Every structure is written in structure tokens, then in C-alpha cells.
Amino acid sequence: EKLIIGLASEPTAIDPHYHNLGPNNALSRHIFDRLINQDEKQRLKPGLATSWKPIDDLTWEFKLRPGVKYHDGSEFNADDVVCSFKRAPDVPNSPSSFATYTKGKTVVKVDNLTVHFKTAQPYPLMGNDVSTVPIVSDSAGCNAATEDYNSGKAAIGTGPFKFVSYKPGESIVLSRNDNYWGDKPVWTELHLRSIKSGPSRVAALLAGDVDMIAGVPTTDIETLKSNKKLQLSQGVSNRVIYLHLDQFRENSPFVKANGGGEIKNPLLDVRVRKAISMAINRDAIVDRVMEGVAIKAGQLLPEGFFGVSSKLEPVAYDPKGAKGLLAAAGYPDGFEMTIHSPNDRYINDAKIAEAIGQMLTRIGIKTAVETMPRSVYFSRASKGAKGLPEFSFILVGWGAGSGEASSPLKSLIHTYDKSKGFGSSNRGRYSDPAVDAVIEEALRTVDDAKRQDLLAKATEMAIENVAIIPTHFQVNTWAAKKGLKYIARTDEYTLAIGVLKE
Amino acid sequence: MTEVVQQDLASERQVQTIDSETPFKRFVSEFFDSKTASVALFILLSIIILAVIAPWITPQDPYDLAQVDVLDGRQPPGAEAFSGYTMWLGSDGAGRDLYSGILYGLRISLSVGVMSGFIALLIGMAVGLLAAYAGGRAENVIMRVVDLQLSFPAALVALMLIAILGKGVDKIILALVVAQWAYYARTVRASALVERNKEYVEAAACLGISHARIIFRHIMPNCLAPLIVVGTVQTAHAISLEATLSFLGVGMPQTSPSLGVLIANGFEYMLSGRYWISVFPGIALLVTVVSINLVGDHLRDVLNPRISTGGGKAK
Amino acid sequence: MPNTLEVSGLKTHFLMRAGVAKAVDGVDFSIAKGEVMGLVGESGSGKSITGFSIIGLIDPPGRIVEGSIKFQGEELVGAPEERLRNLRGNRIAMIFQDPMMTLNPVLRVDTQMIEALKAHQNIGKKEAWTKARDTLGMVGIPAPDERMRAYPHQLSGGMRQRVAIAIAFLNEPDLIIADEPTTALDVTIQGQIIHEAQNLCRRTGASLIWITHDLAVVAGIADHISVMYAGKIVEQGNIDDVIDRPAHPYTVGLLGSVPSANNRGQRLYQIAGMTPNILALPKGCSFKERCDRRTKTCEVSPEAVERNHRTFRCHHPYFEEVEV
Amino acid sequence: MSVFIIRRLLQAALIVFIMSLIVFFGVNVIGDPVYMLVSPDADQADIEKAIERLGLNLPIYEQYFKFLNGAWQGDLGDSFVFGEPALKLILHHMPATFELAFTALAMAIVIGIPLGLYSGLYPEQKISKGIMAGSILGFSLPTFWVGLMLIMLFAVMLGWLPSTGRGDTAKLFGLQTSLFTLDGLSHVILPALNLALLKISLAIRLTRSGVREAMGQDYVKFARAKGLNTSRIILVHVMKNIMIPVVTVMGLEFGSLVAFSVVTESIFAWPGMGKLLIDAILQLDRPIVVAYLMIIVLFFVVINLIVDIIYSILDPRVRLQDQGA
Amino acid sequence: MSAPLLEIRNVSKRFVKKLDVAGKIAARLGANISEETVHAVDNVSMTINKGEVVGLVGESGCGKSTLGRVVAGIHNPTDGQVFFEGQDISALEGVRKREVTLAVQMIFQDPFASLNQRMRVEDIIGEAPVYHGLTTRSEKSDYVDEIMEKVGLDPSLKKRYPHQFSGGQRQRIGIARALAVKPRFLVCDEAIAALDVSIQAQVINLFMDLREEFDLTYLFISHDLSVVEHIADRVLIMYLGRVVESGITEEIFDRPVHPYTSALLAEAPRLDQRKREFAPIKGEIPSPLEPPSGCHFHPRCPHAIGDCSRQAPALEVVRRNHIAACHLRERFG
Ligand SMILES: Nc1ncnc2c1ncn2[C@@H]1O[C@H](COP(=O)(O)OP(=O)(O)OP(=O)(O)O)[C@@H](O)[C@H]1O
Ligand SMILES: Nc1ncnc2c1ncn2[C@@H]1O[C@H](COP(=O)(O)OP(=O)(O)OP(=O)(O)O)[C@@H](O)[C@H]1O
Ligand SMILES: [Mg+2]
Ligand SMILES: [Mg+2]
């Protein structure tokens, strides 16, 4: 049976190690397996490994699944794992490698069905990291170039689908792997088409050209819901949309006194940050801008994820209180500020920025809104003219790829530290040694319960200090023909295995 | 070209009417001969006036974030806003009153179109006149540059430029100027070449009049007619182009939307039944562009029936 | 046998926004077989429109409003278009002024000739080609085979006009209307063209209307002359009569205006004023404002009078004084 | 002729060189692609490695020289995003765009010329006025807006034609084209129509003004004086003259069709060069942008050349021969 | 003897169409292309005395206008010199240069193209005098009135634009424009060719009147022999860039020597010749790009002998006030 899916973004290669990017990772999950799979809630489930456990402080042992066959008939074994972990971080020309997950780990083959992962320090997130690296075949894939994958020559995995054809920009055709070791997919033939323009994607579904689409624009959800021929699936994602504030410059480039003069950066004052958070009407954002399809955020990950604090609630909308705080901080008449935001990255990103601009202007912080394509935005936001983040107040999002709270804590909250690789996306340069210490301790703690507490504690401390201002969690929507049901995933991936017939 | 000139002679020789009107009066009376063009001009003028007085006739300043409330968002036509006024054309996703938004958007769209057209016209005219008058190597170099520019579609040039320059009215205008000046230059050069070879230029030279004066006082006024036509068409084109760029996400900023941005934003709502967000600005754009084109079309007939042929390889 | 052409009371008007342009306003003349008539007049006097009226090529806003044109006894005014088309280029042919413009620039000479033959004769392509080539030879074009394959722009002005003449003569018409065919050419070429046209007319017995503003040219070739002014023929008659003993003050003026050896260094006779605007002609005689013989009677439009072998429209003709 | 070709080639070389300079440095100004390409999980060291891998750590002029060196050997660099040679990617997307542009051009000619002819011959008729009004609309409507309307009407509401994408392709002369399969044709109609709209208007206007001018020419009058019937006058005398501007202008417009397909392709999810370009611009995939522009320049030069040659064939007055004025 | 008002010595004017880079490359690669040179005027000398009217006659393209432009200073000669009152004009500077520029004015053929459509008559006529300080801005109006009256135009029409005038009136405006800078020498390039017969007479008369009133000298270019015969004191006949015959008018018209002159005279239609047989000379004027060798006229000449195709005849005196360039001048002279 044939299934045609309209994707919102286009995979850029068949090579699973080439570009560590959402759409590519989603695609590679069809053809390739990982040692550990993430389920729809990003919980770790056995994949090509049947079990994994730390055998000492520095070694994890993985038992491999016996009897798994590649699409070309060859057998899966420990050699494939070793060579895959060698290839993944080092594909030529790759703009975004898997080194993030493989570094610091040595993979040792013990026997045909056992491998050891060794690290220099205790490493609790071994499972999460390993779950991101696709396994390719030693014989067909490890020495192949990206082009060989795209042409199909090397596109040989153990996954539920087999490669049929790839026309860049147009479509990817896969067929069912009838020898799959796990649950076999319902679909014998799978077409993945990318239709970037939201309305066009919806139109394609309405016209019956595709069976299912990902990334339903929020504006259309209401109408599609009332359409009898369609069925929607929704689920909260691991992505939090938040505001980063300049907390390291005495004079912030985009914060000005009323009338445009220089002032000492008010964002350094925690009362001002709190006021901003209180001025944001999260309900309005969710209801009006997101058309109800989002969840108010009070911390880094939505409920149910590992490392989430049960104590934190979204900050309540309180413009009066906000004004009071501003006055207390010495800004009774507010100041001027620019919010920068991408306009093609997150769901309704520019509109949210505009709404926030409106809300802040109302409590006296006259906020200009500047949106730009992500191509311009990210390099300026991360590294402006002087190698420092250029903006003062930005809207960004963070999806926790590992599915637990250390990911945002380490990248967004921890002090920017190039040598240790911490705070790489800390574009406000928030820095609190106390929080840093808790995060680092969590990252050394292999015990799950203890780690959960440490992560929650770090989150609470950061939110208390208004290191960042979370606004909401994205909710993703898929729409399909009646009779099809998609199991919504927190990682935002669109996977054909998740499409079920009712 | 010479044929055209000969024809001019032939046709003019027959019109031996000695009327006492000035060329301008004659032009005006001929222009208003066409009902469609008169109506179009009337509409266009009304649009311009509305755009100019927008701040005094709109309930909201859609560019002032303090006046725009997301809670007013996506209201259908006729709904009442929180601040009490009626949004006759509804509101967009950010809570902008569309009536106000359209009039303000018109201001931007028109000024982008007119400004870019005007600057491009000035540049193009100077370059074209210079090329035609100087001749020889200078002309060759200039015209190669013009060719280079023309060999790229305006849309592509503008797209690339804005990607490089970033957003903002000034940048859009700059991009549109770069995309358009060559059209003017070519037009001016073509007519200046014809004019330069006319005997009145020789007469002026014979009378010892300086080159600059010959170029600007004698040749230039005679090249204006086709320029005006190209100017109207290009202005309409610039307005459309700005809308298209906005659609592609590289146009005007989100918070000071031009018509194009309004349409592009509303575009997302097309399938959701909230037609007004995109349709009303769309109609405004359409009416503006159509009436400019109608006026330009008729100007073409009145000012110079022959440049419309696009003769030879002209576009 | 009827005259080849009899035109009487012909009025061709252009109805325009600014008024009615009476381009041709009551023209009568006739041409016998083999006769050459010169039609002279200044620019805008209606010569060309007379020619186009005869051949039936008046386009809106112009219209023949009155009068009759009898070609070999057949009435052409009001005749069905198909009939006119049959006559055009077949029995009546026309040659235009500007040889640059009359030939289609993108079609080869042979195409343009053969189509003229095929439009009127059931004739094979080969035969048509041969005939076309022979006709080219007849108008004095050297190496006609080669010229057949040429495009108009590859020919000089004189050559082009010869081709146009050849096309006009292809179907051996009975009447040829030549509308200033030599005005744009040099004297030596003009001589050549007149020479060819004269020869061919004589050979085929065709009648010829030669339209020009150059009296000297008409003097050289015509049997008859008609002088047009503001849409009317003000004087017509035998060539010698009219040129040697003009009756109408306008004719007198025209003849006096021509510079020549006889009046070297002297002031020329000059007609006062300028050629009139046919949209705003004065009442009565349209020449009266430029005429130094005008009297009260000129307020009434003069009828055509026939006297002394000629017809004229004037209340005060010159020859009366001379003769009386 | 040879002068002509040489002149064009010289021009092309110059333009390509200048373009490469502008684009190379221009794109560099926009921003650093790495920050958009890297996974958010990447830390500072990973980012630096990626920069190095893409060769972006070198000073920009060195990058440019490297690029020139490669370009000289036909290597325009590898796409940052796709990791494959930019040239290969563009060539891969080219047939789709060309087939779209061709279809649009054909539509413009097949629809535009007859309509223009009619309205030029009978300018006073109601139908002609309607045609002219339509052509003004065609000029004025923004392409993207029309595109969505077409989808709404023909795909969503009527369900007659598919909304997006390219249909089945078949091989012809070694090229994949969708013009010879039923499914492919049904896919190409809407986007091509969308793209053609402007050009139809243009064809109408060109033809009309050409007809109007030609009809007033002496050679038409002379043709009538020869006693030719109306159809021959129109089809041979008038049409042949009009074809000169129409064909040349339409030929040149083919270039702008290709360029304008950017908009249409993104609406109809048409897998062509335009979409590739706009994505590349949005992702700062500099090798693709540079390669695209260079190929387009080349393509324009070729089109210009072809148009000139056609022009000289159609109009015997223009000769591209080396000798003679 | 005082110097003639104007003298030109061995003046040549060539128009060269140069090859561009592409052309040069193609030529290198063996394409059959080269620069094209038009010898528009080829080694012409003449003198014009004060008060004289010199007629210049020849067929289209023979270089009449080019010569006229050289004289008027619009073109610089490729070779040779132009003297005004004995001074080489190329060597003049400053005030004197302007004086000479203004002293030689030109009247053009086309009464439409020669007037700037966008200027009022007043400005057309008054621009140069104001520009050169011959009058002031405030007195311009009177100045223009005066000149308009001189050329027979109603000064009350001075606010009008050229298109509101008839051809003859326009030509008068052109003449007024030239007269406004008080010239002493007028080059009239086919100045009456585009006018109707009755208007031609008016303008010719005007020229003759002005000549007397302002003591003007004319170079009168025309292809119409009867006009030249009527107005000129001396005549130059040109053929393909060269002067083939020149002399006082009666001489040339009554006793032409050069076969080309004879042919021209024979072809010119005259009122007193009725129903004549035209027996034209054969052929057409050759392309100035590749003029025939020797005597340019030899391919069309009914009397051509062997020498004619080999050697260009020089201008030699035939009689007093009459020179011709023909190998056979003895026979015809
Ligand atoms: N299509 C037309 N529309 C309006 N008026 C016209 C038209 N054609 C000719 N006329 C008018 O008819 C009059 C006679 O024109 P016609 O062409 O017959 O003059 P002509 O004697 O041939 O002049 P010429 O010597 O310039 O050729 C002119 O005054 C002209 O203005
Ligand atoms: N600016 C120019 N560039 C190139 N060639 C020119 C130029 N001006 C004139 N010529 C050429 O010089 C030759 C003489 O031209 P000129 O205008 O002097 O002839 P003419 O005798 O005035 O002809 P006509 O009687 O047609 O006015 C012609 O062959 C012409 O093509
Ligand atoms: Mg006529
Ligand atoms: Mg001349």
C-alpha cells in the first residue's frame, strides 16, 4: 500500500551521517536503525542493541540484536557499529557532524554481538547519545561517499524501509523492508515529498495529492479540524520558545534610554527581567498567535520529560506588577529596546515577536521588532561583528534532542565556556557559578533519580534568576486523510512507521 | 530608427492645423479623451490622497505597537476592537486594523514605487543621455553595463540585493533602483540617439551653445515622453515587485507592513476562511497597480504612439 | 468605347474629432485609353486621396461620401469589396511615393511579385516566376534573376521603385495611378523611372495618372493636367494650354513660383499666405485669401466652367484678359 | 556572425567574472552559514570544526581564489547543505525549470499572439477591449497571489488538476521530462499557466501594437493595392513583420521566465532551479548561489545569441555577417 | 587683393567605422572584416568671396551636407584647412573663435527636425543671443520681435511652439534663429527642399532680401538645379565626394564640360519641355564605401575611355571662371 507524505522541510541527503539536521535524521530513521531508538516521547527503547548498561564508571556495554539483516542481505554485527561511530563524526563537507555525540567515546568490539563504549569520565547520557547515531553497514556504507548514498548505491541499512529513488527537491521513494526485525510497517511504498510553503502543503492535502502532511500551519488547524475527510494529530514537542536577554554588557547595543540615549543595561537587573516576564501575556500568545496550539511555558521542557521541575509554573500575566517592578528598578518610564527574531524558523516566530513587542510597549518598554531570515539571524545572534552576540533581546527556540533537561541547561544556561563546550548557545551570556556547579554535577551523575533532582534544581535556580524567559512549548500538528492516524512525536519527526491505519 | 523619423515627418506634415494650444494643453485634452484612463487617473489620485492623509482618517496607527493588540487579531470585517472603534475590514493576525493597515501600507508601497522609480529615472536618464551624447567608447562601456544589468531579471537582482542588504524601506528602494535604472537608461539612450541626430542639435552646436546646455536644455526635454511612460509602468512594476519580495520573505519589515507584507501575511490565512486578511490588501494593490498601468498605457498612446511597439529587441 | 476612367462629383471626407476634413471635395475628370494625366497640387491638396478613392482604399475615418467613379463604364463607388479587390492590382494598379516603405521589408522580391500574379490569375508558380522575372527585365533592372531573390533592403531606392513599377505592370492593367513615384529620388534616377513608366504605358496601352507636385515633371510627360487645390480641381486641360496660358490665379502663381534661368537673380512671383487647413476652409473660393484678384463674388464658391478647351473654377480667370 | 559570437562570449566572460565577485563577497556579507547549519547541540569546538570543513576559516579573498581556481576547472564548489557539487545539483534541477518555462512560453505564444492579433485588427470591438483589459490585469496581478488562486480553484475546489509537485517523467533524448506523460502534463499545467500569465499579456500587447503599426504601413497598403485578399495580407505581410519583435522579445523573456520561476516554484513545490536558489539564499549556501548565477548568466548570453540569430533570420535587414554595413 | 571671406583648402572628411575588440579578435582569427571608411568629402578646395552666393549641387550622398557641415564648423575636417577671413579656424581661440563660430550659421533642410519641439519660438530665436551676450534677458523680447519681423513672421506668435506653424513659417523661424547671432555667412543645406512650391518661392525671395539687407554670403546646397541656377553666382558640382566641375553659373549651365554635369542638366525636367523622351544616363551613384577607381563617374559615363578607370582627373581650368575634372575636357570644353 502506498503512502504519500508532504514534508515541511527537505532532507538534504540520504547519507545518514552527512548533516545532523532534523529532516535528515527523520529520513534516516526510515532506512537506518540506531542501537537505541527513541519512541514518540523520546524515551529510549531497544533498537539494534537489545540491552545496554554501565559495567563500570567509564564503560558501557551494549548487547547487539542477533539475526538482523541489511537490505542487501548481509548480516549486522559489531563491526558495523565500530565503523559507523568512526564515520559519523567525519563525513567530508558535512556542515553539521555527529561529533557532538561521538566525541569522548571509544568504541571497542568485544565479540560479534557485544561492544563497549569507553569514556574518560562517568557519562550518564550514553544512551541518549548513542540513540542519535545511525548504523550503516561495514561493507556497503562505511567507506562510501555522500554521493553514493544519494544515488542509492550505499543507501543500505537495516531499517523498516528500503531506498528506491531520490530526486533532490522533488521526492524520495522508499519501499517496505519485508525482512525487518521489528514491527513491520503497514506501507509497502512510501513517497516523501517536500512542500515548503504552508498553504501549498495544505492545498496538496485538500486536493488529495498527498495522504498526510507535517507542519500544519496554525492558521489552518481550525478549518482542517472541521473537515470531515481529514484527521489531525497533535502533540507537544520538546521545543521551548524563549527569550534571551543580554546579561553581560554594561551598555547593550539595542537597549536605549527613552529618546535614544545611552543607558546602563537595565537587563542586568533581575527586577527588570522579571518585569518583562510578567508583562508577557502567555495566554494571549497561545490563544491568539498560536491559535490555541501551544502550551504556556514556565521552564525548559514540558511536563513529563526527564529533569523537569514539578515546582515551576508559567509566570502569570501581571502588567501592573511589571510596571511596579520596573519603577522599583529605576525605570518608571521604561526604556527603549529592540527584539530580534527569525521569521522562518519557528512556528509563527515573527508574529510572536510582534506580540511581545506590543506587550512590552504597553508597560513602557518601547520595543521595536526586527525580524529576519534565519540565515542572517543566527550568525548575528551568535556571533556579531565583534565575535559576541550582537543583539540585546532575542526570541529563540530550543529543542532538546536528547529528550531530557541537561540539553538546554548545558547549552543555554551554563556559563559560556569554550574550552569545556558549555553555554554554546548561551546568547545572553547569563552566568551563575552556582547553577553551573549543579549542572556539571548532574552531568557526572549516572544515577537517574539523583540526576533528575539535580536537573530540576538547576532549572529552578535559573528560572528564579530569569536566566531566560520561556514563553511556550510548541505543539506540532499533522493532518492526514480520514482513516490514517499519526502518533505525534515530541521530537517533531515525521516517521512513516508512526502512520497507522484505523 | 530612420524609418521612424521619416514616418514622423510624413504624418506630421499632414497635420497642418495651426492650433493655438500649448503642447501640454493638447496632451491633457487628448488624455482625457479616454474614459477608462480618466477614471483610472481619478482612482489613482484618490488612492494617493487617501494614502497621504491616512494618519488623519484611520482609527489606528498600525505601526505603533502600543496601538496594536494581538487580542484584536483575526477579527472579521465589522468587528469591534478593544479600544472601541469598528474594524470595517477586519484585522490581521497581529491585531492590526486592516483599513488602517491598508492605507498605511499604500503609503509605503506607493512611496517605495515612486521613490525607486524616480531615483532610477534620474540615474538612468543621466547615464542614457551621457551615453547617447558622448558616443564612442564611453557609450560602449555604459551600454555594456546596461546590458549586464538588463540581462538579469529585476526580480532576481532585487532578491539578491535585499538578501545582502537586509530589510528596510531604504534598502528596498535601493534594490529596486538597482534593478530598474537600466530600463530608463536604455529608453533614454534610444530616444536621445534619435534626438542627437536631429538638426536642431546641430543648429545649437552651430550657435556655439555648450554641450551641457545642449544635453539638458535641448535633448533632455525631448526624451521625457517615453521616459514618463516607462516610468509609470516601472512604478507599477516596482510596487508589484515589492509585494513579491515581501511574499518571498525579504520585503518590508513585519511591523511596518506594506501592502505586499499584508497580502503575504494574509496568504497564510487563505485556506482558513479568513479571506479578508489577504483579499482586502490584495484588492487595494490590484486597484492601484491596474490604475497606474491604465494611466501609463494611455500615456503611451498619447505621448508617443510608436514606442509601444517595443521595436526590434526592446522589451 | 467608354473612357478608361470617369470621375464625377467625387467627395471623400474624413470624419474626425476636430471636424470633417474634406480631402477631396468635388472632383471631376476623365481619362481616355492610353492617356497620361498629370495631377498636380501642393501638399495636402488631396491628390493621394483622389488616387486611393479610385482604387477603393479609403480607410475609416475616411469615406467616399458622394460622386461616381466609372472604370470602363463600371461604377466603382459602392461596388462590393470583392469586386474591387479583383480590379486592384489587376485592372487598376498603383505605385506609391516612398520606395523604402512600399515593399514589405521581410519578403523577397519574388514572393511579392508572384503573389500579385497569383491573386488574379490561375497560374503555376513556375510560370508566375518567369513572368515576374521578365517584367523585372522590362523595367530595366539588370540581372533580374538575381534581383528576384533579393530582399528590398538590398536594392537601392531607384531599384525598389522599379520593382514597384514592375509589380504594377505585372497584370497589364488598364489604368495606373502613380503617386509621386519619383519625389524621393535623384534627378538622374527620376529620369530613368519616368523613362520606364512611359515605355511600359505605351507598350501596354495603359492609361496613367501621374500625381506630383512638380509642374516641370508633369510638363514633360502628361497629355492632360489637373491642378488641385484644397480638395478641388481648380483647373484642368491640355498640358500646353494650361502651362502656357494658365487661367486660374493659383496655376498662374504656381508657374510663377518656379525658379528658372529666365528669372535668374530676380525675385520670384510668390503666392501670398500659406496652404490652407482643409479643416477650416474659408467660405466661397478656397483660394480667395491668397489671391490678388479676389472680389466680393469670390464669397461664392465658383463652379467649374469649361471654356477654351479647359475647365476651371474661378470667377476671375486670367486668360479672359489676355484674350479679350 | 563570428564577430557577434565573439562579442557575446567576451561579454559573457566579463559578466560571469563580475557576477562571481559580487555574489561571492555579497553572500559573505549576509552572514555565516555555519550557525544555521550546525545542529543546536553542537558546542563551540564542533562549530569551529564545521567552519574549517567548509573552508570558511580562510580569509575571504583566499576563498575566492580557491573558487576561481576550481571554477577554471569546471568545479564551482560543493554545496554546503547538500555536500554535492553545486554544478551537478543545478544541472539536476534544470530540466524541471526549463520544462516549466518552455510550457509557459508556449502558452504565451499560443494564447497571446492570436488574441493580440484579433485586438490589433479590430481595436474598436468590445472583445478587443476586453482582451486589453485582461492583459492589463495580467500585468498587474502579483504572481504569487494568482498561483494560490489557481491551486484553490483547480486543485482544491474543482479537483481537476494536481496542486503541487512534478508528475511522472519520461526520458526523452536523455533528459527526464514530464511533458510526455499524462500525469506529468497535468502537473505542469497550473504552474506553467501561473508563470505564463505575465507573458501572455506581454505577447498580446506586443502583437497588438505590432499589428496596429503594420496595418498603417505603406507596404500593407501596397499589398492591398495589389489586390491580395485579407487573409494573405494578415498572415503573410503583417504576421511576418510582427513576428520579429514578438519572437525576439519572447525569446528574451524566456530568460526572465526561468528567473521568475523562483516564485512559482515555491508555491507549486516544483523541483526546479528557482526553488533550489531561494532555498540556497535562505540557507546561505553560497556555492549554489554563485553557481546558479553564473549558469544563469551564461544561459542569458546564449539566449541573447540565439535571439540575435533568430532575429537576423526573421529580419533580412539585419545581417550578422562580418562584412558590409 | 583682400582674403576671401571663406576658403577651404584640400579638405577631406572621412567617416571611419572602427572595429571593436570583438571585431579585432575576429579579424585576427581570419574573419573577413575590416574597418569601413566613407570618403564623404575628398580633397575639396574652394573660395567664397564676400557677398557671393555659391551653389553646391550633386546627387544624394555625394557629400554636400558633409562639406556644408565642415564649413559651418560642425564637423572638423579629417584633412585640410578652413580659413575664415584668411585665418585658419582650427587655430582660433577664445573670443575670436566664438566670433567666427557665430559668423557662420547653417539653415537646415527639415523644418521639423531643425526646431526643438519643446521650446517656444521666442526661446529658439533668443537663446543664443542671450547666451552669447548679444542681448540681455530683459531685452530679449524686443530683440526677437525685431528679427521675426525681418524674416516676415508676426512677432505676436513668439510664444507659440514650432508645431503650431506651417512648414514655410518654420523655415523662417530657422532663418531667424541663425540671423539672431548676426552671421555673415550662411550655409543653406537643402533649405527649401521640403517646402511646397508656392512656399519655396517665398523662402527663396526671403534669402535674396536678406542677402541685400545684411550683406550675407551664402553656400547654397541643393539638388534642385533650377533653384541653384536661379540664385547662385557660382556653382560647384559634386560627385562622390569630389568636385567635378565648378564655375560661374551661366558658364556651367550653358556650356557644361563634365559629362556628369551634362547628364544632370539633361535630366532636370523643365516647364518648357513637353512630352519629352527621357533618355537617362545609366546606372546609379555607387556606394561611397567602395568608390570606383580613377574617375568616379567612369562606370556611368557614356564617353569613358581607358584612362578614366585608371586615373582620377584633376580639376583644371577650362575657361575663365570654369574648371572641370575630366580627361576629355578638351573634347567637351
Ligand atoms: N487618414 C486620414 N485622416 C484624416 N485626414 C486625412 C487622412 N489622410 C489624408 N487626410 C487629409 O486629407 C488631405 C489630403 O491628403 P492627401 O494625402 O491626398 O494630400 P496630397 O495632395 O497627396 O499631399 P502630399 O503631396 O503631401 O502627398 C490632407 O489635408 C490630409 O490632412
Ligand atoms: N556621421 C556620419 N557617419 C558616417 N557616415 C556619414 C556620416 N554623415 C554622412 N556620412 C556619409 O557620407 C556620405 C555623404 O553624406 P552627405 O550627407 O554629405 O551627402 P549629401 O550629399 O548631403 O546627400 P543628401 O542629398 O542625401 O543630403 C554618405 O554616404 C553618408 O552615408
Ligand atoms: Mg500624397
Ligand atoms: Mg544632405
Tab-separated table of C-alpha atoms and ligand atoms in Angstrom, chain B residues 10 13-16, chain C residues 12 14-16 21-24 41-52 59-62 97 179-180 211-213 228 231 276-279, chain D residues 221, chain E residues 196, ligand 1:
chain	number	residue	atom	x	y	z
B	10	ALA	CA	5.189	62.156	-43.131
B	13	ARG	CA	3.274	67.063	-42.492
B	14	GLN	CA	-0.362	66.242	-42.900
B	15	VAL	CA	-1.361	67.847	-39.690
B	16	GLN	CA	-1.081	71.388	-40.690
C	12	THR	CA	-14.003	61.907	-49.988
C	14	PHE	CA	-12.542	62.252	-43.236
C	15	LEU	CA	-14.764	62.455	-40.237
C	16	MET	CA	-12.599	63.335	-37.318
C	21	ALA	CA	-11.641	67.031	-43.413
C	22	LYS	CA	-12.882	67.427	-46.962
C	23	ALA	CA	-9.784	65.947	-48.504
C	24	VAL	CA	-11.455	65.514	-51.869
C	41	GLY	CA	-1.040	70.346	-56.389
C	42	GLU	CA	0.710	71.207	-53.201
C	43	SER	CA	0.970	69.020	-50.199
C	44	GLY	CA	-2.385	68.180	-48.652
C	45	SER	CA	-4.404	69.252	-51.638
C	46	GLY	CA	-5.968	65.808	-51.927
C	47	LYS	CA	-4.037	64.221	-54.748
C	48	SER	CA	-3.283	60.967	-52.985
C	49	ILE	CA	-6.745	60.655	-51.566
C	50	THR	CA	-8.155	61.019	-55.057
C	51	GLY	CA	-5.929	58.168	-56.138
C	52	PHE	CA	-6.898	55.983	-53.199
C	59	ASP	CA	-9.944	53.587	-44.638
C	60	PRO	CA	-12.074	54.914	-41.839
C	61	PRO	CA	-12.445	57.612	-40.730
C	62	GLY	CA	-12.376	58.422	-44.433
C	97	GLN	CA	5.769	57.610	-53.322
C	179	ASP	CA	1.509	58.739	-56.658
C	180	GLU	CA	4.667	60.845	-56.665
C	211	ILE	CA	0.498	62.524	-59.288
C	212	THR	CA	3.187	65.050	-58.403
C	213	HIS	CA	3.782	68.479	-57.071
C	228	MET	CA	-5.701	70.541	-57.388
C	231	GLY	CA	-9.695	69.171	-52.451
C	276	PRO	CA	-4.881	76.185	-46.204
C	277	ASN	CA	-6.018	73.923	-43.468
C	278	ILE	CA	-8.714	71.790	-45.003
C	279	LEU	CA	-10.465	71.554	-41.681
D	221	LYS	CA	-1.472	49.482	-48.376
E	196	ASP	CA	5.713	73.344	-51.146
F	1	LIG	N1	-6.280	59.151	-42.632
F	1	LIG	C1	-6.574	60.465	-42.675
F	1	LIG	N2	-7.246	61.022	-41.665
F	1	LIG	C2	-7.555	62.342	-41.699
F	1	LIG	N3	-7.224	63.171	-42.661
F	1	LIG	C3	-6.542	62.676	-43.704
F	1	LIG	C4	-6.186	61.311	-43.750
F	1	LIG	N4	-5.486	61.092	-44.870
F	1	LIG	C5	-5.436	62.298	-45.501
F	1	LIG	N5	-6.062	63.235	-44.800
F	1	LIG	C6	-6.209	64.643	-45.162
F	1	LIG	O1	-6.604	64.743	-46.489
F	1	LIG	C7	-5.928	65.813	-47.110
F	1	LIG	C8	-5.445	65.381	-48.457
F	1	LIG	O2	-4.423	64.431	-48.280
F	1	LIG	P1	-3.594	63.812	-49.478
F	1	LIG	O3	-2.752	62.745	-48.904
F	1	LIG	O4	-4.495	63.451	-50.583
F	1	LIG	O5	-2.689	65.012	-49.916
F	1	LIG	P2	-1.656	65.049	-51.123
F	1	LIG	O6	-2.148	66.027	-52.057
F	1	LIG	O7	-1.407	63.691	-51.608
F	1	LIG	O8	-0.390	65.633	-50.388
F	1	LIG	P3	1.145	65.200	-50.496
F	1	LIG	O9	1.728	65.962	-51.594
F	1	LIG	O10	1.682	65.643	-49.182
F	1	LIG	O11	1.183	63.736	-50.685
F	1	LIG	C9	-4.815	66.265	-46.225
F	1	LIG	O12	-5.081	67.560	-45.786
F	1	LIG	C10	-4.850	65.325	-45.064
F	1	LIG	O13	-4.753	66.071	-43.874
